[in-house]
Amino acid sequence: MSDTSKDPYQVVGIGNAIVDVLAQTDDSFLDHMGIEKGIMQLVERPRAEMLYAAMSDRVQAPGGSVANTLAGLGELGLRCAFIGRVKDDTLGRFYAQGMEAEGTAFPNPPQQVEAPTSRSMIFVTPDGERSMNTYLGAGADLGPEDVPEAVFAQVGLLFLEGYLFDKVPGKAAFEAAARYARGAGGHAGITLSDPFCVDRHRADFQRLVADELNFVIGNEHEYMALYETEDLGAALARAASVCELVVCTRSGDPVVVIRGDARVEVPVTRVVPVDATGAGDQFAAGFLYGLATGKSLEVCGRMGVIAGSEVISHFGARPKTDVRARFVAEGLL
């Protein structure tokens, strides 16, 4: 277990602690296995075990959307902690040790619980699209009892994962974490995670964005799903009317950042991704790094774009080169 009595964490994240299991494949395999391309699908334990067995040349890593973001922030030099729930099994111990080894504190030790550690089977096709089949497992049972208040002492930012809303205890955990963060003078925000996730929890997300959070990060499809409109401008205007800071990625189109009356558009260079896994997670890492260190909205956006572009240039969901050095080269630090 991590020592939470050390220096305060600059960023604390909370989400589903998932072991990412990646394999390269092709469209014919996806068709044969009945996998819908390019989205995240929830699967039950029997299908998860079947898909896991069908993967060849597996690459395993501690994952989960917000955990990936925190790993990126840690690489950039911030003190981070990730709150998640894993079983005391092989994958759970691998996850906890892996997070700590990468420099992100993991305050909760593996537990003696019934459900196995969560895992996501990610099939990456030659065009860089990732098709995720996620077994929620132990991570999705995280509740308020798993949120240690001591972790939030003097915290700067709290980042929540929309996926965790798929079970009731996660909602209570979010509310406890947001309460602790605000009590410590920090700011709380969320990643909307996935349009289907937004569809499942629209009312909760709308309430959170309006009443509980200081910032929200999502893509154009997620914002339009959030407010049930095909008009992105209207969706962003509605979000900005109730939330302090709104950030919207739009694939190869400029990123939109809105805070009050200020609106910034940050250009994106279109590239063919080697692997799109983690692109949004690392965009968030770059953006939150800028936010945590007091940068302007434009610089925050540019940092997000640079971090996102780095991760799509290689296989895997976490940085492999020095993103901070890229910030320096671009005159952002």
CSV table of N, CA and C in Angstrom, one decimal, residues 11-151:
chain,number,residue,atom,x,y,z
A,11,VAL,N,-2.7,15.4,-8.7
A,11,VAL,CA,-3.9,14.9,-9.4
A,11,VAL,C,-4.2,13.5,-8.8
A,12,VAL,N,-5.5,13.3,-8.5
A,12,VAL,CA,-6.0,12.0,-8.1
A,12,VAL,C,-7.1,11.6,-9.1
A,13,GLY,N,-7.0,10.4,-9.5
A,13,GLY,CA,-8.0,9.8,-10.4
A,13,GLY,C,-8.7,8.7,-9.8
A,14,ILE,N,-9.9,8.5,-10.2
A,14,ILE,CA,-10.7,7.3,-9.7
A,14,ILE,C,-11.4,6.7,-10.9
A,15,GLY,N,-11.3,5.4,-11.0
A,15,GLY,CA,-12.0,4.7,-12.1
A,15,GLY,C,-11.8,3.2,-12.0
A,16,ASN,N,-12.2,2.5,-13.0
A,16,ASN,CA,-12.1,1.1,-13.1
A,16,ASN,C,-10.7,0.6,-13.3
A,17,ALA,N,-10.1,-0.1,-12.4
A,17,ALA,CA,-8.7,-0.6,-12.6
A,17,ALA,C,-8.8,-1.8,-13.5
A,18,ILE,N,-8.4,-1.6,-14.7
A,18,ILE,CA,-8.5,-2.7,-15.7
A,18,ILE,C,-7.2,-3.1,-16.3
A,19,VAL,N,-6.9,-4.3,-16.4
A,19,VAL,CA,-5.7,-4.8,-17.1
A,19,VAL,C,-6.0,-4.8,-18.6
A,20,ASP,N,-5.3,-3.9,-19.3
A,20,ASP,CA,-5.4,-3.9,-20.8
A,20,ASP,C,-4.7,-5.1,-21.4
A,21,VAL,N,-5.4,-5.8,-22.2
A,21,VAL,CA,-4.8,-6.9,-23.0
A,21,VAL,C,-4.9,-6.7,-24.4
A,22,LEU,N,-3.8,-6.3,-25.1
A,22,LEU,CA,-3.9,-5.9,-26.5
A,22,LEU,C,-3.3,-7.0,-27.4
A,23,ALA,N,-3.9,-7.0,-28.6
A,23,ALA,CA,-3.5,-7.9,-29.6
A,23,ALA,C,-3.8,-7.3,-31.0
A,24,GLN,N,-2.9,-7.5,-31.9
A,24,GLN,CA,-3.1,-7.0,-33.3
A,24,GLN,C,-3.9,-8.1,-34.0
A,25,THR,N,-4.9,-7.6,-34.9
A,25,THR,CA,-5.7,-8.6,-35.6
A,25,THR,C,-6.2,-7.9,-36.9
A,26,ASP,N,-7.2,-8.5,-37.5
A,26,ASP,CA,-7.7,-7.9,-38.8
A,26,ASP,C,-9.2,-8.0,-38.7
A,27,ASP,N,-9.8,-7.4,-39.7
A,27,ASP,CA,-11.3,-7.2,-39.8
A,27,ASP,C,-12.0,-8.6,-39.8
A,28,SER,N,-11.4,-9.5,-40.5
A,28,SER,CA,-12.0,-10.9,-40.6
A,28,SER,C,-12.1,-11.5,-39.3
A,29,PHE,N,-11.1,-11.4,-38.4
A,29,PHE,CA,-11.2,-11.9,-37.1
A,29,PHE,C,-12.3,-11.3,-36.3
A,30,LEU,N,-12.4,-10.0,-36.4
A,30,LEU,CA,-13.5,-9.3,-35.7
A,30,LEU,C,-14.9,-9.8,-36.1
A,31,ASP,N,-15.0,-10.0,-37.5
A,31,ASP,CA,-16.3,-10.5,-38.0
A,31,ASP,C,-16.6,-11.9,-37.5
A,32,HIS,N,-15.5,-12.7,-37.5
A,32,HIS,CA,-15.7,-14.1,-37.1
A,32,HIS,C,-16.1,-14.2,-35.6
A,33,MET,N,-15.5,-13.3,-34.8
A,33,MET,CA,-15.8,-13.4,-33.3
A,33,MET,C,-17.0,-12.5,-32.9
A,34,GLY,N,-17.6,-11.9,-33.9
A,34,GLY,CA,-18.8,-11.0,-33.6
A,34,GLY,C,-18.5,-9.8,-32.8
A,35,ILE,N,-17.3,-9.2,-33.1
A,35,ILE,CA,-16.8,-8.0,-32.3
A,35,ILE,C,-17.2,-6.8,-33.2
A,36,GLU,N,-17.9,-5.9,-32.6
A,36,GLU,CA,-18.2,-4.6,-33.3
A,36,GLU,C,-17.0,-3.7,-33.3
A,37,LYS,N,-16.6,-3.3,-34.5
A,37,LYS,CA,-15.3,-2.5,-34.6
A,37,LYS,C,-15.4,-1.1,-34.1
A,38,GLY,N,-14.3,-0.7,-33.4
A,38,GLY,CA,-14.2,0.7,-33.0
A,38,GLY,C,-14.9,1.2,-31.8
A,39,ILE,N,-15.5,0.3,-31.1
A,39,ILE,CA,-16.2,0.8,-29.9
A,39,ILE,C,-15.9,-0.1,-28.7
A,40,MET,N,-16.3,0.3,-27.5
A,40,MET,CA,-16.2,-0.5,-26.3
A,40,MET,C,-17.5,-1.2,-26.0
A,41,GLN,N,-17.4,-2.5,-25.9
A,41,GLN,CA,-18.5,-3.4,-25.6
A,41,GLN,C,-18.2,-4.0,-24.2
A,42,LEU,N,-19.3,-4.0,-23.4
A,42,LEU,CA,-19.2,-4.7,-22.1
A,42,LEU,C,-19.5,-6.2,-22.4
A,43,VAL,N,-18.7,-7.1,-21.8
A,43,VAL,CA,-18.9,-8.5,-21.9
A,43,VAL,C,-19.0,-9.2,-20.5
A,44,GLU,N,-19.6,-10.3,-20.5
A,44,GLU,CA,-19.7,-11.1,-19.2
A,44,GLU,C,-18.5,-12.0,-19.1
A,45,ARG,N,-18.3,-12.6,-18.0
A,45,ARG,CA,-17.1,-13.3,-17.7
A,45,ARG,C,-16.9,-14.5,-18.7
A,46,PRO,N,-17.9,-15.3,-19.1
A,46,PRO,CA,-17.6,-16.4,-20.0
A,46,PRO,C,-17.0,-15.9,-21.4
A,47,ARG,N,-17.6,-14.8,-21.9
A,47,ARG,CA,-17.1,-14.3,-23.2
A,47,ARG,C,-15.8,-13.7,-23.0
A,48,ALA,N,-15.5,-13.0,-21.9
A,48,ALA,CA,-14.2,-12.5,-21.6
A,48,ALA,C,-13.1,-13.5,-21.6
A,49,GLU,N,-13.4,-14.7,-21.0
A,49,GLU,CA,-12.5,-15.8,-21.0
A,49,GLU,C,-12.2,-16.4,-22.3
A,50,MET,N,-13.3,-16.4,-23.1
A,50,MET,CA,-13.2,-17.0,-24.5
A,50,MET,C,-12.4,-16.0,-25.4
A,51,LEU,N,-12.6,-14.7,-25.3
A,51,LEU,CA,-11.9,-13.8,-26.1
A,51,LEU,C,-10.4,-13.7,-25.7
A,52,TYR,N,-10.2,-13.8,-24.4
A,52,TYR,CA,-8.8,-13.8,-23.9
A,52,TYR,C,-8.0,-15.0,-24.4
A,53,ALA,N,-8.7,-16.1,-24.4
A,53,ALA,CA,-8.0,-17.3,-24.9
A,53,ALA,C,-7.7,-17.2,-26.4
A,54,ALA,N,-8.6,-16.5,-27.2
A,54,ALA,CA,-8.4,-16.4,-28.6
A,54,ALA,C,-7.4,-15.4,-29.1
A,55,MET,N,-6.8,-14.6,-28.1
A,55,MET,CA,-5.8,-13.6,-28.5
A,55,MET,C,-4.5,-14.2,-28.6
A,56,SER,N,-3.8,-13.8,-29.6
A,56,SER,CA,-2.4,-14.3,-29.8
A,56,SER,C,-1.4,-13.1,-29.6
A,57,ASP,N,-0.2,-13.4,-29.2
A,57,ASP,CA,0.8,-12.4,-28.9
A,57,ASP,C,0.3,-11.3,-28.0
A,58,ARG,N,-0.3,-11.7,-26.9
A,58,ARG,CA,-1.0,-10.7,-26.0
A,58,ARG,C,0.1,-9.8,-25.4
A,59,VAL,N,-0.2,-8.5,-25.2
A,59,VAL,CA,0.6,-7.6,-24.5
A,59,VAL,C,-0.3,-7.0,-23.4
A,60,GLN,N,0.1,-7.2,-22.1
A,60,GLN,CA,-0.7,-6.8,-21.0
A,60,GLN,C,0.0,-5.6,-20.2
A,61,ALA,N,-0.9,-4.7,-19.8
A,61,ALA,CA,-0.4,-3.6,-19.1
A,61,ALA,C,-1.5,-3.1,-18.1
A,62,PRO,N,-1.2,-2.4,-17.0
A,62,PRO,CA,-2.2,-1.8,-16.2
A,62,PRO,C,-2.9,-0.7,-17.0
A,63,GLY,N,-4.2,-0.7,-17.0
A,63,GLY,CA,-4.9,0.2,-17.8
A,63,GLY,C,-6.2,0.7,-17.2
A,64,GLY,N,-7.1,1.1,-18.0
A,64,GLY,CA,-8.3,1.8,-17.6
A,64,GLY,C,-8.1,3.3,-18.0
A,65,SER,N,-9.1,3.9,-18.5
A,65,SER,CA,-9.0,5.2,-19.1
A,65,SER,C,-8.3,6.2,-18.2
A,66,VAL,N,-8.8,6.4,-17.0
A,66,VAL,CA,-8.2,7.5,-16.1
A,66,VAL,C,-6.9,7.0,-15.6
A,67,ALA,N,-6.7,5.7,-15.4
A,67,ALA,CA,-5.4,5.2,-15.0
A,67,ALA,C,-4.3,5.5,-16.1
A,68,ASN,N,-4.7,5.4,-17.3
A,68,ASN,CA,-3.8,5.8,-18.4
A,68,ASN,C,-3.5,7.2,-18.4
A,69,THR,N,-4.5,8.1,-18.1
A,69,THR,CA,-4.2,9.5,-18.0
A,69,THR,C,-3.2,9.8,-16.9
A,70,LEU,N,-3.4,9.2,-15.8
A,70,LEU,CA,-2.5,9.5,-14.6
A,70,LEU,C,-1.1,9.0,-14.9
A,71,ALA,N,-1.0,7.9,-15.6
A,71,ALA,CA,0.3,7.4,-16.0
A,71,ALA,C,1.0,8.5,-16.9
A,72,GLY,N,0.3,9.1,-17.8
A,72,GLY,CA,0.8,10.1,-18.6
A,72,GLY,C,1.2,11.3,-17.8
A,73,LEU,N,0.4,11.7,-16.8
A,73,LEU,CA,0.7,12.8,-15.9
A,73,LEU,C,2.0,12.5,-15.1
A,74,GLY,N,2.1,11.3,-14.6
A,74,GLY,CA,3.2,10.9,-13.9
A,74,GLY,C,4.5,11.0,-14.7
A,75,GLU,N,4.4,10.6,-16.0
A,75,GLU,CA,5.6,10.7,-16.9
A,75,GLU,C,6.0,12.2,-17.0
A,76,LEU,N,5.0,13.1,-16.9
A,76,LEU,CA,5.3,14.5,-17.1
A,76,LEU,C,5.8,15.1,-15.8
A,77,GLY,N,5.8,14.4,-14.7
A,77,GLY,CA,6.4,14.8,-13.5
A,77,GLY,C,5.5,15.2,-12.4
A,78,LEU,N,4.2,15.0,-12.5
A,78,LEU,CA,3.3,15.3,-11.5
A,78,LEU,C,3.1,14.2,-10.5
A,79,ARG,N,2.8,14.5,-9.2
A,79,ARG,CA,2.6,13.5,-8.2
A,79,ARG,C,1.1,13.1,-8.3
A,80,CYS,N,0.9,11.8,-8.6
A,80,CYS,CA,-0.5,11.3,-8.9
A,80,CYS,C,-0.8,10.1,-8.1
A,81,ALA,N,-2.1,9.9,-7.8
A,81,ALA,CA,-2.6,8.7,-7.2
A,81,ALA,C,-3.8,8.2,-7.9
A,82,PHE,N,-4.0,6.9,-8.1
A,82,PHE,CA,-5.1,6.3,-8.7
A,82,PHE,C,-5.9,5.4,-7.8
A,83,ILE,N,-7.2,5.7,-7.6
A,83,ILE,CA,-8.0,4.9,-6.7
A,83,ILE,C,-8.8,3.9,-7.5
A,84,GLY,N,-8.5,2.6,-7.3
A,84,GLY,CA,-9.2,1.6,-8.0
A,84,GLY,C,-9.3,0.4,-7.2
A,85,ARG,N,-10.0,-0.7,-7.6
A,85,ARG,CA,-10.3,-1.9,-6.9
A,85,ARG,C,-9.9,-3.1,-7.7
A,86,VAL,N,-9.0,-3.9,-7.2
A,86,VAL,CA,-8.6,-5.1,-7.9
A,86,VAL,C,-8.7,-6.3,-6.9
A,87,LYS,N,-8.9,-7.5,-7.4
A,87,LYS,CA,-8.9,-8.7,-6.6
A,87,LYS,C,-7.4,-9.1,-6.3
A,88,ASP,N,-7.3,-9.8,-5.2
A,88,ASP,CA,-6.0,-10.4,-4.9
A,88,ASP,C,-5.8,-11.6,-5.7
A,89,ASP,N,-5.6,-11.4,-7.0
A,89,ASP,CA,-5.3,-12.6,-7.9
A,89,ASP,C,-4.1,-12.1,-8.7
A,90,THR,N,-3.8,-13.0,-9.7
A,90,THR,CA,-2.5,-12.7,-10.5
A,90,THR,C,-2.6,-11.4,-11.2
A,91,LEU,N,-3.7,-11.1,-11.9
A,91,LEU,CA,-3.8,-9.9,-12.6
A,91,LEU,C,-4.0,-8.7,-11.7
A,92,GLY,N,-4.6,-8.8,-10.5
A,92,GLY,CA,-4.7,-7.8,-9.6
A,92,GLY,C,-3.4,-7.3,-9.0
A,93,ARG,N,-2.6,-8.3,-8.6
A,93,ARG,CA,-1.2,-8.0,-8.1
A,93,ARG,C,-0.4,-7.4,-9.2
A,94,PHE,N,-0.5,-7.9,-10.4
A,94,PHE,CA,0.2,-7.3,-11.5
A,94,PHE,C,-0.2,-5.8,-11.7
A,95,TYR,N,-1.5,-5.6,-11.6
A,95,TYR,CA,-1.9,-4.2,-11.8
A,95,TYR,C,-1.4,-3.3,-10.7
A,96,ALA,N,-1.5,-3.6,-9.4
A,96,ALA,CA,-1.0,-2.8,-8.3
A,96,ALA,C,0.5,-2.5,-8.4
A,97,GLN,N,1.2,-3.6,-8.7
A,97,GLN,CA,2.7,-3.4,-8.8
A,97,GLN,C,3.1,-2.6,-10.0
A,98,GLY,N,2.3,-2.8,-11.1
A,98,GLY,CA,2.6,-2.0,-12.3
A,98,GLY,C,2.4,-0.5,-12.1
A,99,MET,N,1.3,-0.2,-11.5
A,99,MET,CA,1.0,1.3,-11.3
A,99,MET,C,2.1,1.9,-10.4
A,100,GLU,N,2.4,1.2,-9.3
A,100,GLU,CA,3.5,1.8,-8.4
A,100,GLU,C,4.8,1.9,-9.1
A,101,ALA,N,5.2,0.9,-9.9
A,101,ALA,CA,6.4,0.9,-10.6
A,101,ALA,C,6.5,2.0,-11.6
A,102,GLU,N,5.4,2.4,-12.2
A,102,GLU,CA,5.4,3.5,-13.2
A,102,GLU,C,5.3,4.9,-12.5
A,103,GLY,N,5.2,4.9,-11.1
A,103,GLY,CA,5.3,6.2,-10.5
A,103,GLY,C,3.9,6.7,-10.0
A,104,THR,N,2.8,6.0,-10.2
A,104,THR,CA,1.5,6.4,-9.8
A,104,THR,C,1.1,5.6,-8.5
A,105,ALA,N,0.8,6.3,-7.5
A,105,ALA,CA,0.5,5.6,-6.2
A,105,ALA,C,-0.9,4.9,-6.4
A,106,PHE,N,-1.0,3.7,-5.8
A,106,PHE,CA,-2.2,2.9,-5.9
A,106,PHE,C,-2.5,2.6,-4.4
A,107,PRO,N,-3.3,3.5,-3.8
A,107,PRO,CA,-3.6,3.4,-2.3
A,107,PRO,C,-4.3,2.2,-1.8
A,108,ASN,N,-5.1,1.6,-2.7
A,108,ASN,CA,-5.9,0.4,-2.2
A,108,ASN,C,-5.2,-0.9,-2.6
A,109,PRO,N,-4.8,-1.7,-1.6
A,109,PRO,CA,-4.2,-3.0,-1.9
A,109,PRO,C,-5.2,-4.0,-2.5
A,110,PRO,N,-4.7,-5.0,-3.3
A,110,PRO,CA,-5.6,-6.0,-3.8
A,110,PRO,C,-6.4,-6.7,-2.7
A,111,GLN,N,-7.7,-7.0,-3.0
A,111,GLN,CA,-8.6,-7.4,-2.0
A,111,GLN,C,-9.1,-8.8,-2.2
A,112,GLN,N,-9.6,-9.4,-1.1
A,112,GLN,CA,-10.2,-10.8,-1.2
A,112,GLN,C,-11.7,-10.6,-1.5
A,113,VAL,N,-12.0,-10.5,-2.8
A,113,VAL,CA,-13.4,-10.3,-3.3
A,113,VAL,C,-13.7,-11.4,-4.3
A,114,GLU,N,-15.0,-11.5,-4.6
A,114,GLU,CA,-15.4,-12.6,-5.5
A,114,GLU,C,-15.0,-12.4,-6.9
A,115,ALA,N,-15.4,-11.3,-7.5
A,115,ALA,CA,-15.2,-11.1,-8.9
A,115,ALA,C,-13.7,-10.9,-9.2
A,116,PRO,N,-13.2,-11.5,-10.4
A,116,PRO,CA,-11.8,-11.4,-10.8
A,116,PRO,C,-11.5,-10.0,-11.1
A,117,THR,N,-10.2,-9.7,-11.2
A,117,THR,CA,-9.8,-8.3,-11.6
A,117,THR,C,-10.3,-8.0,-13.0
A,118,SER,N,-10.7,-6.8,-13.2
A,118,SER,CA,-11.2,-6.4,-14.5
A,118,SER,C,-10.2,-6.5,-15.6
A,119,ARG,N,-10.6,-6.8,-16.8
A,119,ARG,CA,-9.7,-6.8,-17.9
A,119,ARG,C,-10.4,-6.3,-19.2
A,120,SER,N,-9.7,-5.7,-20.1
A,120,SER,CA,-10.2,-5.3,-21.4
A,120,SER,C,-9.4,-5.9,-22.5
A,121,MET,N,-10.1,-6.7,-23.3
A,121,MET,CA,-9.4,-7.3,-24.5
A,121,MET,C,-9.6,-6.3,-25.6
A,122,ILE,N,-8.4,-5.8,-26.1
A,122,ILE,CA,-8.4,-4.7,-27.1
A,122,ILE,C,-7.8,-5.3,-28.4
A,123,PHE,N,-8.6,-5.3,-29.4
A,123,PHE,CA,-8.2,-5.8,-30.7
A,123,PHE,C,-7.9,-4.7,-31.6
A,124,VAL,N,-6.6,-4.5,-32.1
A,124,VAL,CA,-6.2,-3.4,-32.9
A,124,VAL,C,-6.0,-3.9,-34.3
A,125,THR,N,-6.7,-3.2,-35.2
A,125,THR,CA,-6.7,-3.5,-36.6
A,125,THR,C,-5.6,-2.7,-37.3
A,126,PRO,N,-5.2,-3.0,-38.6
A,126,PRO,CA,-4.1,-2.3,-39.2
A,126,PRO,C,-4.4,-0.8,-39.4
A,127,ASP,N,-5.7,-0.4,-39.4
A,127,ASP,CA,-6.0,1.0,-39.6
A,127,ASP,C,-5.9,1.8,-38.3
A,128,GLY,N,-5.5,1.1,-37.2
A,128,GLY,CA,-5.3,1.8,-35.9
A,128,GLY,C,-6.5,1.8,-35.0
A,129,GLU,N,-7.7,1.4,-35.6
A,129,GLU,CA,-8.9,1.3,-34.7
A,129,GLU,C,-8.8,0.3,-33.7
A,130,ARG,N,-9.3,0.6,-32.5
A,130,ARG,CA,-9.3,-0.4,-31.4
A,130,ARG,C,-10.7,-0.8,-31.1
A,131,SER,N,-10.9,-2.1,-30.9
A,131,SER,CA,-12.2,-2.6,-30.6
A,131,SER,C,-12.1,-3.3,-29.2
A,132,MET,N,-12.8,-2.7,-28.2
A,132,MET,CA,-12.5,-3.0,-26.8
A,132,MET,C,-13.7,-3.9,-26.3
A,133,ASN,N,-13.3,-5.0,-25.7
A,133,ASN,CA,-14.3,-5.9,-25.1
A,133,ASN,C,-14.0,-6.0,-23.6
A,134,THR,N,-14.7,-5.3,-22.8
A,134,THR,CA,-14.4,-5.1,-21.4
A,134,THR,C,-15.2,-5.9,-20.4
A,135,TYR,N,-14.5,-6.7,-19.6
A,135,TYR,CA,-15.2,-7.3,-18.5
A,135,TYR,C,-15.0,-6.5,-17.2
A,136,LEU,N,-16.0,-6.0,-16.7
A,136,LEU,CA,-15.9,-5.0,-15.6
A,136,LEU,C,-15.3,-5.6,-14.3
A,137,GLY,N,-15.6,-6.8,-14.0
A,137,GLY,CA,-15.0,-7.5,-12.8
A,137,GLY,C,-15.0,-6.7,-11.5
A,138,ALA,N,-13.9,-6.9,-10.8
A,138,ALA,CA,-13.8,-6.3,-9.4
A,138,ALA,C,-13.8,-4.8,-9.4
A,139,GLY,N,-13.2,-4.2,-10.5
A,139,GLY,CA,-13.0,-2.8,-10.5
A,139,GLY,C,-14.3,-2.0,-10.5
A,140,ALA,N,-15.3,-2.6,-11.1
A,140,ALA,CA,-16.6,-1.9,-11.2
A,140,ALA,C,-17.4,-1.9,-9.9
A,141,ASP,N,-16.9,-2.7,-8.9
A,141,ASP,CA,-17.6,-2.7,-7.6
A,141,ASP,C,-17.0,-1.7,-6.7
A,142,LEU,N,-16.1,-0.9,-7.1
A,142,LEU,CA,-15.6,0.2,-6.3
A,142,LEU,C,-16.7,1.0,-5.7
A,143,GLY,N,-16.6,1.3,-4.4
A,143,GLY,CA,-17.6,2.1,-3.7
A,143,GLY,C,-16.9,3.1,-2.8
A,144,PRO,N,-17.7,3.9,-2.1
A,144,PRO,CA,-17.2,4.9,-1.2
A,144,PRO,C,-16.3,4.4,-0.2
A,145,GLU,N,-16.4,3.2,0.2
A,145,GLU,CA,-15.5,2.6,1.3
A,145,GLU,C,-14.1,2.4,0.7
A,146,ASP,N,-14.0,2.5,-0.6
A,146,ASP,CA,-12.7,2.3,-1.3
A,146,ASP,C,-12.0,3.7,-1.5
A,147,VAL,N,-12.6,4.8,-1.1
A,147,VAL,CA,-12.1,6.1,-1.4
A,147,VAL,C,-11.5,6.7,-0.1
A,148,PRO,N,-10.2,6.6,0.1
A,148,PRO,CA,-9.6,7.0,1.4
A,148,PRO,C,-9.4,8.6,1.4
A,149,GLU,N,-10.1,9.2,2.4
A,149,GLU,CA,-10.1,10.7,2.4
A,149,GLU,C,-8.7,11.2,2.5
A,150,ALA,N,-7.7,10.5,3.1
A,150,ALA,CA,-6.4,11.0,3.3
A,150,ALA,C,-5.7,11.3,2.0
A,151,VAL,N,-6.1,10.6,0.9
A,151,VAL,CA,-5.4,10.8,-0.4
A,151,VAL,C,-5.7,12.2,-0.9
